[in-house]
């Protein structure tokens, strides 16, 4: 039975190098998603602190919205999460794929 249980870390490394725990994640009623908060949720999922389903349920996100955040972090780091620069980083990524 023990092998079926998932062992989760008590904390993971956040996007700025600080330790992240379930208590230090953004509040569940967050409506203003700044870059740091988005990156913290992505880091929590990547580190195993939360599953994708738990993060989407906890923050009332769609799977597509979270996947977009994760893709932006993978492609451009935290800068890719800036709403004002999404188009810039998207075109930059597309140009890199051509070559």
JSON list of C-alpha atoms in Angstrom, two decimals:
[
{"chain": "A", "resi": 1, "resn": "UNK", "atom": "CA", "xyz": [0.00, 0.00, 0.00]},
{"chain": "A", "resi": 2, "resn": "UNK", "atom": "CA", "xyz": [2.79, 2.45, 0.77]},
{"chain": "A", "resi": 3, "resn": "UNK", "atom": "CA", "xyz": [4.13, 2.31, -2.78]},
{"chain": "A", "resi": 4, "resn": "UNK", "atom": "CA", "xyz": [0.76, 3.63, -4.05]},
{"chain": "A", "resi": 5, "resn": "UNK", "atom": "CA", "xyz": [1.01, 6.76, -1.91]},
{"chain": "A", "resi": 6, "resn": "UNK", "atom": "CA", "xyz": [2.58, 9.80, -3.47]},
{"chain": "A", "resi": 7, "resn": "UNK", "atom": "CA", "xyz": [5.16, 11.46, -1.28]},
{"chain": "A", "resi": 8, "resn": "UNK", "atom": "CA", "xyz": [5.07, 15.21, -1.65]},
{"chain": "A", "resi": 9, "resn": "UNK", "atom": "CA", "xyz": [7.82, 17.56, -0.64]},
{"chain": "A", "resi": 10, "resn": "UNK", "atom": "CA", "xyz": [7.14, 19.90, 2.27]},
{"chain": "A", "resi": 11, "resn": "UNK", "atom": "CA", "xyz": [8.62, 22.75, 0.24]},
{"chain": "A", "resi": 12, "resn": "UNK", "atom": "CA", "xyz": [10.02, 23.48, -3.20]},
{"chain": "A", "resi": 13, "resn": "UNK", "atom": "CA", "xyz": [12.26, 26.20, -4.57]},
{"chain": "A", "resi": 14, "resn": "UNK", "atom": "CA", "xyz": [10.26, 29.17, -5.80]},
{"chain": "A", "resi": 15, "resn": "UNK", "atom": "CA", "xyz": [10.94, 31.23, -8.92]},
{"chain": "A", "resi": 16, "resn": "UNK", "atom": "CA", "xyz": [13.10, 33.71, -6.99]},
{"chain": "A", "resi": 17, "resn": "UNK", "atom": "CA", "xyz": [15.01, 31.03, -5.09]},
{"chain": "A", "resi": 18, "resn": "UNK", "atom": "CA", "xyz": [12.92, 31.26, -1.92]},
{"chain": "A", "resi": 19, "resn": "UNK", "atom": "CA", "xyz": [11.31, 28.17, -0.35]},
{"chain": "A", "resi": 20, "resn": "UNK", "atom": "CA", "xyz": [7.65, 27.67, -1.25]},
{"chain": "A", "resi": 21, "resn": "UNK", "atom": "CA", "xyz": [5.22, 25.77, 0.97]},
{"chain": "A", "resi": 22, "resn": "UNK", "atom": "CA", "xyz": [1.48, 25.30, 0.67]},
{"chain": "A", "resi": 23, "resn": "UNK", "atom": "CA", "xyz": [1.04, 28.11, 3.20]},
{"chain": "A", "resi": 24, "resn": "UNK", "atom": "CA", "xyz": [3.27, 30.52, 1.29]},
{"chain": "A", "resi": 25, "resn": "UNK", "atom": "CA", "xyz": [1.51, 30.05, -2.06]},
{"chain": "A", "resi": 26, "resn": "UNK", "atom": "CA", "xyz": [-0.78, 32.85, -3.27]},
{"chain": "A", "resi": 27, "resn": "UNK", "atom": "CA", "xyz": [-4.17, 33.01, -1.52]},
{"chain": "A", "resi": 28, "resn": "UNK", "atom": "CA", "xyz": [-6.93, 30.92, -3.07]},
{"chain": "A", "resi": 29, "resn": "UNK", "atom": "CA", "xyz": [-9.07, 34.01, -3.68]},
{"chain": "A", "resi": 30, "resn": "UNK", "atom": "CA", "xyz": [-6.41, 35.73, -5.81]},
{"chain": "A", "resi": 31, "resn": "UNK", "atom": "CA", "xyz": [-7.91, 37.70, -8.67]},
{"chain": "A", "resi": 32, "resn": "UNK", "atom": "CA", "xyz": [-4.92, 39.84, -9.67]},
{"chain": "A", "resi": 33, "resn": "UNK", "atom": "CA", "xyz": [-2.33, 37.55, -11.16]},
{"chain": "A", "resi": 34, "resn": "UNK", "atom": "CA", "xyz": [1.05, 39.26, -11.26]},
{"chain": "A", "resi": 35, "resn": "UNK", "atom": "CA", "xyz": [4.09, 37.54, -12.74]},
{"chain": "A", "resi": 36, "resn": "UNK", "atom": "CA", "xyz": [5.48, 36.41, -9.37]},
{"chain": "A", "resi": 37, "resn": "UNK", "atom": "CA", "xyz": [2.23, 34.72, -8.31]},
{"chain": "A", "resi": 38, "resn": "UNK", "atom": "CA", "xyz": [1.85, 32.91, -11.62]},
{"chain": "A", "resi": 39, "resn": "UNK", "atom": "CA", "xyz": [5.47, 31.74, -11.42]},
{"chain": "A", "resi": 40, "resn": "UNK", "atom": "CA", "xyz": [4.96, 30.50, -7.84]},
{"chain": "A", "resi": 41, "resn": "UNK", "atom": "CA", "xyz": [2.00, 28.36, -8.87]},
{"chain": "A", "resi": 42, "resn": "UNK", "atom": "CA", "xyz": [3.93, 26.93, -11.83]},
{"chain": "A", "resi": 43, "resn": "UNK", "atom": "CA", "xyz": [6.95, 26.21, -9.59]},
{"chain": "A", "resi": 44, "resn": "UNK", "atom": "CA", "xyz": [4.70, 24.49, -7.04]},
{"chain": "A", "resi": 45, "resn": "UNK", "atom": "CA", "xyz": [3.29, 22.19, -9.71]},
{"chain": "A", "resi": 46, "resn": "UNK", "atom": "CA", "xyz": [6.68, 21.53, -11.31]},
{"chain": "A", "resi": 47, "resn": "UNK", "atom": "CA", "xyz": [8.17, 20.72, -7.90]},
{"chain": "A", "resi": 48, "resn": "UNK", "atom": "CA", "xyz": [5.36, 18.37, -6.93]},
{"chain": "A", "resi": 49, "resn": "UNK", "atom": "CA", "xyz": [3.86, 20.51, -4.17]},
{"chain": "A", "resi": 50, "resn": "UNK", "atom": "CA", "xyz": [0.54, 20.58, -6.08]},
{"chain": "A", "resi": 51, "resn": "UNK", "atom": "CA", "xyz": [-0.82, 18.60, -8.99]},
{"chain": "A", "resi": 52, "resn": "UNK", "atom": "CA", "xyz": [-2.13, 20.42, -12.05]},
{"chain": "A", "resi": 53, "resn": "UNK", "atom": "CA", "xyz": [-5.69, 19.48, -11.11]},
{"chain": "A", "resi": 54, "resn": "UNK", "atom": "CA", "xyz": [-5.23, 20.73, -7.55]},
{"chain": "A", "resi": 55, "resn": "UNK", "atom": "CA", "xyz": [-3.76, 24.03, -8.75]},
{"chain": "A", "resi": 56, "resn": "UNK", "atom": "CA", "xyz": [-6.61, 24.57, -11.22]},
{"chain": "A", "resi": 57, "resn": "UNK", "atom": "CA", "xyz": [-9.23, 23.78, -8.58]},
{"chain": "A", "resi": 58, "resn": "UNK", "atom": "CA", "xyz": [-7.51, 25.82, -5.87]},
{"chain": "A", "resi": 59, "resn": "UNK", "atom": "CA", "xyz": [-7.16, 28.95, -8.02]},
{"chain": "A", "resi": 60, "resn": "UNK", "atom": "CA", "xyz": [-10.21, 28.48, -10.27]},
{"chain": "A", "resi": 61, "resn": "UNK", "atom": "CA", "xyz": [-8.05, 28.22, -13.40]},
{"chain": "A", "resi": 62, "resn": "UNK", "atom": "CA", "xyz": [-8.77, 26.39, -16.61]},
{"chain": "A", "resi": 63, "resn": "UNK", "atom": "CA", "xyz": [-6.32, 23.75, -17.73]},
{"chain": "A", "resi": 64, "resn": "UNK", "atom": "CA", "xyz": [-5.57, 25.86, -20.82]},
{"chain": "A", "resi": 65, "resn": "UNK", "atom": "CA", "xyz": [-4.80, 28.93, -18.72]},
{"chain": "A", "resi": 66, "resn": "UNK", "atom": "CA", "xyz": [-2.38, 27.03, -16.48]},
{"chain": "A", "resi": 67, "resn": "UNK", "atom": "CA", "xyz": [-0.81, 25.30, -19.48]},
{"chain": "A", "resi": 68, "resn": "UNK", "atom": "CA", "xyz": [-0.24, 28.74, -21.04]},
{"chain": "A", "resi": 69, "resn": "UNK", "atom": "CA", "xyz": [1.57, 29.91, -17.90]},
{"chain": "A", "resi": 70, "resn": "UNK", "atom": "CA", "xyz": [3.69, 26.78, -17.85]},
{"chain": "A", "resi": 71, "resn": "UNK", "atom": "CA", "xyz": [4.53, 27.10, -21.55]},
{"chain": "A", "resi": 72, "resn": "UNK", "atom": "CA", "xyz": [5.46, 30.77, -21.08]},
{"chain": "A", "resi": 73, "resn": "UNK", "atom": "CA", "xyz": [7.80, 29.90, -18.22]},
{"chain": "A", "resi": 74, "resn": "UNK", "atom": "CA", "xyz": [9.38, 27.07, -20.22]},
{"chain": "A", "resi": 75, "resn": "UNK", "atom": "CA", "xyz": [9.95, 29.29, -23.26]},
{"chain": "A", "resi": 76, "resn": "UNK", "atom": "CA", "xyz": [10.91, 32.64, -21.75]},
{"chain": "A", "resi": 77, "resn": "UNK", "atom": "CA", "xyz": [11.15, 32.30, -17.98]},
{"chain": "A", "resi": 78, "resn": "UNK", "atom": "CA", "xyz": [9.26, 34.66, -15.71]},
{"chain": "A", "resi": 79, "resn": "UNK", "atom": "CA", "xyz": [9.40, 37.42, -18.34]},
{"chain": "A", "resi": 80, "resn": "UNK", "atom": "CA", "xyz": [7.13, 35.33, -20.57]},
{"chain": "A", "resi": 81, "resn": "UNK", "atom": "CA", "xyz": [4.34, 35.65, -17.99]},
{"chain": "A", "resi": 82, "resn": "UNK", "atom": "CA", "xyz": [4.08, 39.42, -18.42]},
{"chain": "A", "resi": 83, "resn": "UNK", "atom": "CA", "xyz": [0.74, 40.13, -20.05]},
{"chain": "A", "resi": 84, "resn": "UNK", "atom": "CA", "xyz": [2.05, 43.23, -21.80]},
{"chain": "A", "resi": 85, "resn": "UNK", "atom": "CA", "xyz": [4.82, 41.24, -23.47]},
{"chain": "A", "resi": 86, "resn": "UNK", "atom": "CA", "xyz": [3.00, 38.05, -24.49]},
{"chain": "A", "resi": 87, "resn": "UNK", "atom": "CA", "xyz": [2.86, 39.02, -28.16]},
{"chain": "A", "resi": 88, "resn": "UNK", "atom": "CA", "xyz": [6.56, 39.93, -28.21]},
{"chain": "A", "resi": 89, "resn": "UNK", "atom": "CA", "xyz": [7.69, 36.63, -26.69]},
{"chain": "A", "resi": 90, "resn": "UNK", "atom": "CA", "xyz": [5.27, 34.65, -28.87]},
{"chain": "A", "resi": 91, "resn": "UNK", "atom": "CA", "xyz": [6.68, 36.17, -32.07]},
{"chain": "A", "resi": 92, "resn": "UNK", "atom": "CA", "xyz": [10.24, 35.75, -30.79]},
{"chain": "A", "resi": 93, "resn": "UNK", "atom": "CA", "xyz": [9.60, 32.05, -30.12]},
{"chain": "A", "resi": 94, "resn": "UNK", "atom": "CA", "xyz": [8.01, 31.57, -33.54]},
{"chain": "A", "resi": 95, "resn": "UNK", "atom": "CA", "xyz": [11.00, 33.22, -35.25]},
{"chain": "A", "resi": 96, "resn": "UNK", "atom": "CA", "xyz": [13.39, 30.93, -33.35]},
{"chain": "A", "resi": 97, "resn": "UNK", "atom": "CA", "xyz": [11.44, 27.88, -34.49]},
{"chain": "A", "resi": 98, "resn": "UNK", "atom": "CA", "xyz": [11.89, 28.83, -38.15]},
{"chain": "A", "resi": 99, "resn": "UNK", "atom": "CA", "xyz": [15.69, 28.66, -37.96]}
]
